[in-house]
């Protein structure tokens, strides 16, 4: 069915059983598309097979590396490489994948750890709502934002990032280059005690910080190792957009060194949101490579085309899911700001 589906997708005139099943059945089409996307997570060049090295590479660079390593074991590779030739073709992959779906579905139902399953983080639906509100605001104000305009503001955004980095260093109490959840919690408790917050409010704020931390922990090693500078920028950006939708921001609670004027911080954070929404135009919580390509094509700018190359997609899609959410985007964006500012400065 899977092979028939993908062949029918390539040639509309070709009649296959798998293709006929997909006619008018959106659930079937989504499932088969998920199978293809899963396969391409390993065979990223679409060459028709992937090797053990590419299999291990997925585990190394996955946003959920700890989970990927535990699931994609040597035993899994043995299940995949049916012919034992060191290469896994699409048909072999689907054969093993069909077994994993049933087994892993049962395990996932038992897994209530929000740090592993992002969808269980209570802030996730609020993030989607916040993005939709930002998009509605753009439409109401008649704003026509494209990525080229955002690039022109990179120097100003970089200044705000520098101040966020200063805050990262402030909360990195043991100076290991990472801010751990405990360090954030202890600092926030100290701030709240100074402001006379009651225990109930303090507990709610600590839970909010923990959820923000989990969303920003893109390699899912944060509980042990903490957030690096780019993840801390994600932490601040997520806190900001949630505050826009109603609530306290990470800046308000942790006194992030934003700028002499909050307007500068706010402008930089809104630029990040607008940059993201140039790709996720429906504010659904993610965008695909096709949506990114369409946005670049419609922009028609050399600066955007030069920055947003196919290699950039690899930087964006940290978990190899074929989709880029807001947190992944901010993580990559923070790197681009520094790189592009330096490049444009030399050319100017």
mmCIF file of C-alpha atoms in Angstrom:
data_model
loop_
_atom_site.group_PDB
_atom_site.id
_atom_site.type_symbol
_atom_site.label_atom_id
_atom_site.label_comp_id
_atom_site.label_asym_id
_atom_site.label_seq_id
_atom_site.Cartn_x
_atom_site.Cartn_y
_atom_site.Cartn_z
ATOM 1 C CA UNK A 1 0.000 0.000 0.000
ATOM 2 C CA UNK A 2 2.795 2.444 0.889
ATOM 3 C CA UNK A 3 4.745 1.778 -2.305
ATOM 4 C CA UNK A 4 1.568 2.042 -4.350
ATOM 5 C CA UNK A 5 0.668 5.301 -2.651
ATOM 6 C CA UNK A 6 4.006 6.987 -3.311
ATOM 7 C CA UNK A 7 4.074 5.791 -6.949
ATOM 8 C CA UNK A 8 0.564 7.158 -7.495
ATOM 9 C CA UNK A 9 1.629 10.472 -5.959
ATOM 10 C CA UNK A 10 4.437 10.677 -8.508
ATOM 11 C CA UNK A 11 2.288 9.709 -11.519
ATOM 12 C CA UNK A 12 -1.412 10.638 -11.412
ATOM 13 C CA UNK A 13 -2.104 8.372 -14.414
ATOM 14 C CA UNK A 14 -0.766 5.308 -12.622
ATOM 15 C CA UNK A 15 -3.412 3.117 -10.971
ATOM 16 C CA UNK A 16 -2.292 1.279 -7.830
ATOM 17 C CA UNK A 17 -4.147 -0.290 -4.944
ATOM 18 C CA UNK A 18 -2.344 1.951 -2.458
ATOM 19 C CA UNK A 19 -3.191 4.977 -4.559
ATOM 20 C CA UNK A 20 -6.864 4.078 -4.854
ATOM 21 C CA UNK A 21 -7.171 3.689 -1.087
ATOM 22 C CA UNK A 22 -5.912 7.263 -0.711
ATOM 23 C CA UNK A 23 -8.547 8.707 -3.017
ATOM 24 C CA UNK A 24 -10.763 10.927 -0.885
ATOM 25 C CA UNK A 25 -9.446 9.489 2.401
ATOM 26 C CA UNK A 26 -7.508 12.271 4.102
ATOM 27 C CA UNK A 27 -6.659 10.181 7.176
ATOM 28 C CA UNK A 28 -5.103 7.515 4.929
ATOM 29 C CA UNK A 29 -3.169 10.139 2.964
ATOM 30 C CA UNK A 30 -1.828 11.749 6.139
ATOM 31 C CA UNK A 31 -0.730 8.378 7.508
ATOM 32 C CA UNK A 32 1.073 7.442 4.288
ATOM 33 C CA UNK A 33 2.661 10.886 4.104
ATOM 34 C CA UNK A 34 3.888 10.383 7.678
ATOM 35 C CA UNK A 35 5.503 7.091 6.631
ATOM 36 C CA UNK A 36 7.333 8.834 3.775
ATOM 37 C CA UNK A 37 8.402 11.703 6.057
ATOM 38 C CA UNK A 38 9.678 9.214 8.646
ATOM 39 C CA UNK A 39 11.750 7.436 6.001
ATOM 40 C CA UNK A 40 13.208 10.721 4.721
ATOM 41 C CA UNK A 41 14.334 11.527 8.262
ATOM 42 C CA UNK A 42 17.100 8.983 7.596
ATOM 43 C CA UNK A 43 17.455 9.155 3.795
ATOM 44 C CA UNK A 44 17.631 12.945 3.752
ATOM 45 C CA UNK A 45 18.947 13.046 0.170
ATOM 46 C CA UNK A 46 16.100 10.891 -1.154
ATOM 47 C CA UNK A 47 18.559 8.529 -2.861
ATOM 48 C CA UNK A 48 16.498 5.379 -2.204
ATOM 49 C CA UNK A 49 18.278 3.963 0.829
ATOM 50 C CA UNK A 50 20.080 4.921 4.033
ATOM 51 C CA UNK A 51 23.088 3.426 5.777
ATOM 52 C CA UNK A 52 23.948 2.584 9.370
ATOM 53 C CA UNK A 53 25.958 5.818 9.575
ATOM 54 C CA UNK A 54 22.935 7.886 8.532
ATOM 55 C CA UNK A 55 20.822 5.913 10.987
ATOM 56 C CA UNK A 56 23.238 6.801 13.809
ATOM 57 C CA UNK A 57 23.433 10.404 12.584
ATOM 58 C CA UNK A 58 19.702 10.806 13.098
ATOM 59 C CA UNK A 59 20.120 9.737 16.731
ATOM 60 C CA UNK A 60 22.991 12.174 17.255
ATOM 61 C CA UNK A 61 21.280 15.268 15.850
ATOM 62 C CA UNK A 62 17.696 14.594 16.862
ATOM 63 C CA UNK A 63 16.134 17.217 19.133
ATOM 64 C CA UNK A 64 15.106 14.271 21.290
ATOM 65 C CA UNK A 65 18.456 12.518 21.104
ATOM 66 C CA UNK A 66 17.987 10.674 24.384
ATOM 67 C CA UNK A 67 14.655 9.227 23.270
ATOM 68 C CA UNK A 68 15.939 8.473 19.758
ATOM 69 C CA UNK A 69 18.970 6.613 21.125
ATOM 70 C CA UNK A 70 16.838 4.447 23.377
ATOM 71 C CA UNK A 71 14.366 3.606 20.608
ATOM 72 C CA UNK A 72 16.681 3.273 17.600
ATOM 73 C CA UNK A 73 18.954 0.614 19.041
ATOM 74 C CA UNK A 74 21.160 -1.941 17.281
ATOM 75 C CA UNK A 75 18.215 -4.314 17.479
ATOM 76 C CA UNK A 76 16.118 -1.804 15.513
ATOM 77 C CA UNK A 77 18.778 -1.639 12.822
ATOM 78 C CA UNK A 78 18.691 -5.422 12.554
ATOM 79 C CA UNK A 79 14.914 -5.219 12.061
ATOM 80 C CA UNK A 80 15.385 -2.591 9.355
ATOM 81 C CA UNK A 81 18.202 -4.185 7.366
ATOM 82 C CA UNK A 82 16.187 -7.220 6.294
ATOM 83 C CA UNK A 83 18.606 -8.247 3.525
ATOM 84 C CA UNK A 84 21.697 -7.629 5.657
ATOM 85 C CA UNK A 85 23.443 -5.588 2.953
ATOM 86 C CA UNK A 86 24.099 -2.548 5.170
ATOM 87 C CA UNK A 87 21.490 -0.460 3.376
ATOM 88 C CA UNK A 88 17.798 0.062 4.160
ATOM 89 C CA UNK A 89 15.445 0.735 1.258
ATOM 90 C CA UNK A 90 11.975 2.246 1.529
ATOM 91 C CA UNK A 91 10.240 -1.141 1.423
ATOM 92 C CA UNK A 92 12.414 -2.505 4.243
ATOM 93 C CA UNK A 93 11.775 0.599 6.289
ATOM 94 C CA UNK A 94 7.988 0.381 5.933
ATOM 95 C CA UNK A 95 8.044 -3.305 6.891
ATOM 96 C CA UNK A 96 9.818 -2.548 10.182
ATOM 97 C CA UNK A 97 7.935 0.721 10.715
ATOM 98 C CA UNK A 98 4.567 -1.083 10.639
ATOM 99 C CA UNK A 99 5.714 -3.153 13.611
ATOM 100 C CA UNK A 100 7.037 -0.170 15.536
ATOM 101 C CA UNK A 101 3.809 1.798 15.226
ATOM 102 C CA UNK A 102 1.774 -0.774 17.130
ATOM 103 C CA UNK A 103 4.419 -1.415 19.770
ATOM 104 C CA UNK A 104 5.399 2.225 20.282
ATOM 105 C CA UNK A 105 1.792 3.398 20.363
ATOM 106 C CA UNK A 106 1.204 1.331 23.491
ATOM 107 C CA UNK A 107 4.402 2.636 25.094
ATOM 108 C CA UNK A 108 3.526 6.240 24.251
ATOM 109 C CA UNK A 109 0.159 5.879 25.932
ATOM 110 C CA UNK A 110 1.954 4.982 29.153
ATOM 111 C CA UNK A 111 4.465 7.815 28.890
ATOM 112 C CA UNK A 112 3.307 10.871 30.823
ATOM 113 C CA UNK A 113 6.662 12.672 30.898
ATOM 114 C CA UNK A 114 6.147 16.187 29.465
ATOM 115 C CA UNK A 115 9.885 16.540 28.893
ATOM 116 C CA UNK A 116 9.702 13.660 26.402
ATOM 117 C CA UNK A 117 6.320 14.328 24.797
ATOM 118 C CA UNK A 118 6.126 18.011 23.871
ATOM 119 C CA UNK A 119 2.411 17.824 23.125
ATOM 120 C CA UNK A 120 1.751 17.158 26.802
ATOM 121 C CA UNK A 121 3.326 20.445 27.849
ATOM 122 C CA UNK A 122 0.408 22.618 28.946
ATOM 123 C CA UNK A 123 1.981 25.642 27.233
ATOM 124 C CA UNK A 124 1.903 24.065 23.752
ATOM 125 C CA UNK A 125 -1.741 24.934 22.925
ATOM 126 C CA UNK A 126 -1.209 28.397 24.386
ATOM 127 C CA UNK A 127 1.759 28.872 22.042
ATOM 128 C CA UNK A 128 -0.452 28.137 19.027
ATOM 129 C CA UNK A 129 -3.074 30.545 20.314
ATOM 130 C CA UNK A 130 -0.434 33.223 20.895
ATOM 131 C CA UNK A 131 0.828 32.845 17.320
ATOM 132 C CA UNK A 132 -2.709 33.103 15.981
ATOM 133 C CA UNK A 133 -3.301 36.268 17.987
ATOM 134 C CA UNK A 134 -0.059 37.766 16.634
ATOM 135 C CA UNK A 135 -1.138 36.909 13.094
ATOM 136 C CA UNK A 136 -4.569 38.471 13.665
ATOM 137 C CA UNK A 137 -2.873 41.623 14.940
ATOM 138 C CA UNK A 138 -0.721 41.784 11.811
ATOM 139 C CA UNK A 139 -3.774 41.505 9.587
ATOM 140 C CA UNK A 140 -5.714 44.089 11.560
ATOM 141 C CA UNK A 141 -2.878 46.584 11.247
ATOM 142 C CA UNK A 142 -2.444 45.768 7.556
ATOM 143 C CA UNK A 143 1.195 44.813 8.070
ATOM 144 C CA UNK A 144 3.035 43.326 5.094
ATOM 145 C CA UNK A 145 6.107 41.749 6.642
ATOM 146 C CA UNK A 146 8.686 39.822 4.651
ATOM 147 C CA UNK A 147 11.988 38.315 5.712
ATOM 148 C CA UNK A 148 14.043 40.946 3.913
ATOM 149 C CA UNK A 149 12.740 43.660 6.233
ATOM 150 C CA UNK A 150 13.609 41.493 9.217
ATOM 151 C CA UNK A 151 17.160 41.019 7.890
ATOM 152 C CA UNK A 152 17.600 44.798 7.812
ATOM 153 C CA UNK A 153 16.839 44.847 11.533
ATOM 154 C CA UNK A 154 19.377 42.162 12.438
ATOM 155 C CA UNK A 155 21.823 44.681 14.010
ATOM 156 C CA UNK A 156 19.143 45.926 16.431
ATOM 157 C CA UNK A 157 17.994 42.403 17.211
ATOM 158 C CA UNK A 158 21.612 41.432 17.861
ATOM 159 C CA UNK A 159 21.911 44.131 20.539
ATOM 160 C CA UNK A 160 18.947 42.665 22.407
ATOM 161 C CA UNK A 161 20.414 39.173 22.064
ATOM 162 C CA UNK A 162 23.639 40.469 23.613
ATOM 163 C CA UNK A 163 21.689 41.651 26.641
ATOM 164 C CA UNK A 164 19.912 38.316 26.903
ATOM 165 C CA UNK A 165 23.322 36.645 26.835
ATOM 166 C CA UNK A 166 24.317 38.877 29.753
ATOM 167 C CA UNK A 167 21.305 37.582 31.660
ATOM 168 C CA UNK A 168 22.258 34.013 30.757
ATOM 169 C CA UNK A 169 25.648 34.590 32.310
ATOM 170 C CA UNK A 170 23.994 36.114 35.385
ATOM 171 C CA UNK A 171 21.825 33.056 36.024
ATOM 172 C CA UNK A 172 24.597 30.604 35.147
ATOM 173 C CA UNK A 173 25.690 30.449 38.754
ATOM 174 C CA UNK A 174 28.245 27.657 38.369
ATOM 175 C CA UNK A 175 29.625 29.208 35.147
ATOM 176 C CA UNK A 176 29.467 26.029 33.075
ATOM 177 C CA UNK A 177 27.906 27.790 30.077
ATOM 178 C CA UNK A 178 24.457 26.374 30.829
ATOM 179 C CA UNK A 179 21.558 27.675 32.889
ATOM 180 C CA UNK A 180 19.921 24.855 34.801
ATOM 181 C CA UNK A 181 16.298 24.747 35.902
ATOM 182 C CA UNK A 182 17.327 24.832 39.543
ATOM 183 C CA UNK A 183 19.414 27.953 38.968
ATOM 184 C CA UNK A 184 16.437 29.684 37.335
ATOM 185 C CA UNK A 185 14.064 28.550 40.071
ATOM 186 C CA UNK A 186 16.361 29.673 42.891
ATOM 187 C CA UNK A 187 16.883 33.081 41.285
ATOM 188 C CA UNK A 188 13.169 33.544 40.738
ATOM 189 C CA UNK A 189 12.318 32.560 44.305
ATOM 190 C CA UNK A 190 14.805 35.147 45.538
ATOM 191 C CA UNK A 191 13.184 37.807 43.359
ATOM 192 C CA UNK A 192 9.663 36.861 44.475
ATOM 193 C CA UNK A 193 10.588 36.892 48.148
ATOM 194 C CA UNK A 194 11.995 40.369 47.696
ATOM 195 C CA UNK A 195 8.705 41.444 46.099
ATOM 196 C CA UNK A 196 6.564 39.802 48.781
ATOM 197 C CA UNK A 197 4.826 37.226 46.582
ATOM 198 C CA UNK A 198 2.602 34.710 48.395
ATOM 199 C CA UNK A 199 3.388 30.988 48.304
ATOM 200 C CA UNK A 200 0.536 30.070 45.937
ATOM 201 C CA UNK A 201 1.641 32.638 43.383
ATOM 202 C CA UNK A 202 5.262 31.548 43.738
ATOM 203 C CA UNK A 203 4.340 27.901 43.089
ATOM 204 C CA UNK A 204 2.380 28.844 39.955
ATOM 205 C CA UNK A 205 5.273 30.938 38.640
ATOM 206 C CA UNK A 206 7.756 28.128 39.284
ATOM 207 C CA UNK A 207 5.562 25.709 37.335
ATOM 208 C CA UNK A 208 5.358 28.233 34.492
ATOM 209 C CA UNK A 209 9.154 28.552 34.456
ATOM 210 C CA UNK A 210 9.498 24.773 34.371
ATOM 211 C CA UNK A 211 7.143 24.467 31.393
ATOM 212 C CA UNK A 212 8.979 27.261 29.563
ATOM 213 C CA UNK A 213 12.236 25.495 30.315
ATOM 214 C CA UNK A 214 10.974 22.217 28.844
ATOM 215 C CA UNK A 215 9.759 23.871 25.639
ATOM 216 C CA UNK A 216 13.121 25.609 25.218
ATOM 217 C CA UNK A 217 15.182 22.495 25.946
ATOM 218 C CA UNK A 218 15.595 21.492 22.300
ATOM 219 C CA UNK A 219 18.121 18.688 22.842
ATOM 220 C CA UNK A 220 16.162 17.353 25.831
ATOM 221 C CA UNK A 221 19.281 17.253 27.975
ATOM 222 C CA UNK A 222 18.350 20.382 29.901
ATOM 223 C CA UNK A 223 17.319 18.690 33.129
ATOM 224 C CA UNK A 224 20.869 17.425 33.504
ATOM 225 C CA UNK A 225 22.901 19.936 31.520
ATOM 226 C CA UNK A 226 20.786 23.110 31.371
ATOM 227 C CA UNK A 227 19.999 25.613 28.587
ATOM 228 C CA UNK A 228 22.760 27.018 26.408
ATOM 229 C CA UNK A 229 22.668 30.645 25.238
ATOM 230 C CA UNK A 230 20.570 29.969 22.121
ATOM 231 C CA UNK A 231 18.096 27.873 24.111
ATOM 232 C CA UNK A 232 17.888 30.694 26.660
ATOM 233 C CA UNK A 233 16.993 33.083 23.830
ATOM 234 C CA UNK A 234 14.251 30.606 22.900
ATOM 235 C CA UNK A 235 13.173 30.641 26.558
ATOM 236 C CA UNK A 236 12.819 34.437 26.473
ATOM 237 C CA UNK A 237 11.055 34.499 23.089
ATOM 238 C CA UNK A 238 8.522 31.864 24.139
ATOM 239 C CA UNK A 239 7.913 33.717 27.394
ATOM 240 C CA UNK A 240 7.406 36.951 25.487
ATOM 241 C CA UNK A 241 4.816 35.671 23.016
ATOM 242 C CA UNK A 242 2.894 33.891 25.772
ATOM 243 C CA UNK A 243 2.836 37.148 27.728
ATOM 244 C CA UNK A 244 1.423 38.901 24.660
ATOM 245 C CA UNK A 245 -1.454 36.440 24.743
ATOM 246 C CA UNK A 246 -1.956 37.075 28.458
ATOM 247 C CA UNK A 247 0.266 36.131 31.363
ATOM 248 C CA UNK A 248 3.690 36.797 32.786
ATOM 249 C CA UNK A 249 6.697 36.720 30.539
ATOM 250 C CA UNK A 250 10.046 35.190 31.420
ATOM 251 C CA UNK A 251 11.482 38.701 31.258
ATOM 252 C CA UNK A 252 9.030 39.970 33.865
ATOM 253 C CA UNK A 253 9.707 37.104 36.230
ATOM 254 C CA UNK A 254 13.468 36.856 35.815
ATOM 255 C CA UNK A 255 14.341 40.477 35.132
ATOM 256 C CA UNK A 256 16.113 39.790 31.855
ATOM 257 C CA UNK A 257 18.585 42.506 30.885
ATOM 258 C CA UNK A 258 16.611 43.633 27.854
ATOM 259 C CA UNK A 259 17.572 47.227 27.150
ATOM 260 C CA UNK A 260 17.460 50.723 28.506
ATOM 261 C CA UNK A 261 14.026 50.938 26.928
ATOM 262 C CA UNK A 262 11.575 48.017 26.939
ATOM 263 C CA UNK A 263 10.472 49.136 23.492
ATOM 264 C CA UNK A 264 13.764 47.925 22.058
ATOM 265 C CA UNK A 265 13.300 44.482 23.624
ATOM 266 C CA UNK A 266 9.682 44.329 22.520
ATOM 267 C CA UNK A 267 10.542 45.366 18.953
ATOM 268 C CA UNK A 268 13.210 42.655 18.688
ATOM 269 C CA UNK A 269 10.875 39.967 20.024
ATOM 270 C CA UNK A 270 8.080 41.016 17.674
ATOM 271 C CA UNK A 271 10.558 40.877 14.792
ATOM 272 C CA UNK A 272 11.221 37.234 15.697
ATOM 273 C CA UNK A 273 7.497 36.489 15.770
ATOM 274 C CA UNK A 274 6.917 38.260 12.452
ATOM 275 C CA UNK A 275 9.897 36.465 10.887
ATOM 276 C CA UNK A 276 8.427 33.131 11.943
ATOM 277 C CA UNK A 277 4.987 34.052 10.592
ATOM 278 C CA UNK A 278 6.434 34.821 7.170
ATOM 279 C CA UNK A 279 6.727 31.018 6.855
ATOM 280 C CA UNK A 280 3.868 29.785 9.058
ATOM 281 C CA UNK A 281 1.326 32.074 7.453
ATOM 282 C CA UNK A 282 -1.635 30.253 8.999
ATOM 283 C CA UNK A 283 -0.113 30.373 12.508
ATOM 284 C CA UNK A 284 -0.779 26.675 12.958
ATOM 285 C CA UNK A 285 2.326 26.130 15.088
ATOM 286 C CA UNK A 286 4.780 24.857 12.467
ATOM 287 C CA UNK A 287 5.847 25.241 8.837
ATOM 288 C CA UNK A 288 7.214 22.831 6.240
ATOM 289 C CA UNK A 289 10.067 23.092 3.743
ATOM 290 C CA UNK A 290 7.541 23.751 0.969
ATOM 291 C CA UNK A 291 6.096 26.693 2.884
ATOM 292 C CA UNK A 292 9.580 28.063 3.470
ATOM 293 C CA UNK A 293 10.402 27.734 -0.228
ATOM 294 C CA UNK A 294 7.165 29.454 -1.268
ATOM 295 C CA UNK A 295 7.838 32.325 1.116
ATOM 296 C CA UNK A 296 11.360 32.849 -0.226
ATOM 297 C CA UNK A 297 10.156 32.693 -3.836
ATOM 298 C CA UNK A 298 7.453 35.290 -3.241
ATOM 299 C CA UNK A 299 9.914 37.568 -1.443
ATOM 300 C CA UNK A 300 12.205 37.907 -4.451
ATOM 301 C CA UNK A 301 15.119 39.249 -2.392
ATOM 302 C CA UNK A 302 18.740 38.228 -2.934
ATOM 303 C CA UNK A 303 19.481 38.645 0.778
ATOM 304 C CA UNK A 304 16.679 36.277 1.766
ATOM 305 C CA UNK A 305 17.550 33.725 -0.920
ATOM 306 C CA UNK A 306 21.204 33.803 0.122
ATOM 307 C CA UNK A 307 20.406 33.328 3.810
ATOM 308 C CA UNK A 308 17.568 30.819 3.514
ATOM 309 C CA UNK A 309 19.366 28.063 1.615
ATOM 310 C CA UNK A 310 18.570 24.319 1.684
ATOM 311 C CA UNK A 311 21.355 23.956 4.245
ATOM 312 C CA UNK A 312 19.444 26.317 6.502
ATOM 313 C CA UNK A 313 16.512 23.918 6.516
ATOM 314 C CA UNK A 314 18.766 21.332 8.154
ATOM 315 C CA UNK A 315 19.576 23.865 10.875
ATOM 316 C CA UNK A 316 15.876 24.599 11.362
ATOM 317 C CA UNK A 317 14.491 21.065 11.416
ATOM 318 C CA UNK A 318 16.355 20.012 14.537
ATOM 319 C CA UNK A 319 14.298 16.900 15.233
ATOM 320 C CA UNK A 320 14.099 15.785 11.561
ATOM 321 C CA UNK A 321 10.304 15.799 11.728
ATOM 322 C CA UNK A 322 9.820 17.645 8.436
ATOM 323 C CA UNK A 323 8.242 20.485 10.409
ATOM 324 C CA UNK A 324 9.723 23.501 12.167
ATOM 325 C CA UNK A 325 7.974 24.854 15.245
ATOM 326 C CA UNK A 326 8.476 28.276 16.812
ATOM 327 C CA UNK A 327 11.117 27.101 19.293
ATOM 328 C CA UNK A 328 13.226 25.438 16.587
ATOM 329 C CA UNK A 329 12.939 28.567 14.442
ATOM 330 C CA UNK A 330 14.129 30.895 17.202
ATOM 331 C CA UNK A 331 17.071 28.616 17.976
ATOM 332 C CA UNK A 332 18.308 28.777 14.358
ATOM 333 C CA UNK A 333 17.323 32.445 13.968
ATOM 334 C CA UNK A 334 19.567 33.465 16.882
ATOM 335 C CA UNK A 335 22.525 31.997 14.990
ATOM 336 C CA UNK A 336 21.576 33.651 11.708
ATOM 337 C CA UNK A 337 21.379 37.097 13.280
ATOM 338 C CA UNK A 338 25.028 36.963 14.311
ATOM 339 C CA UNK A 339 26.227 35.366 11.074
ATOM 340 C CA UNK A 340 24.259 37.581 8.703
ATOM 341 C CA UNK A 341 25.095 40.796 10.534
ATOM 342 C CA UNK A 342 28.786 40.000 10.138
ATOM 343 C CA UNK A 343 28.412 39.095 6.441
ATOM 344 C CA UNK A 344 26.316 42.111 5.528
ATOM 345 C CA UNK A 345 28.661 44.387 7.443
ATOM 346 C CA UNK A 346 31.634 43.241 5.356
ATOM 347 C CA UNK A 347 29.757 43.647 2.089
ATOM 348 C CA UNK A 348 28.559 47.124 3.027
#
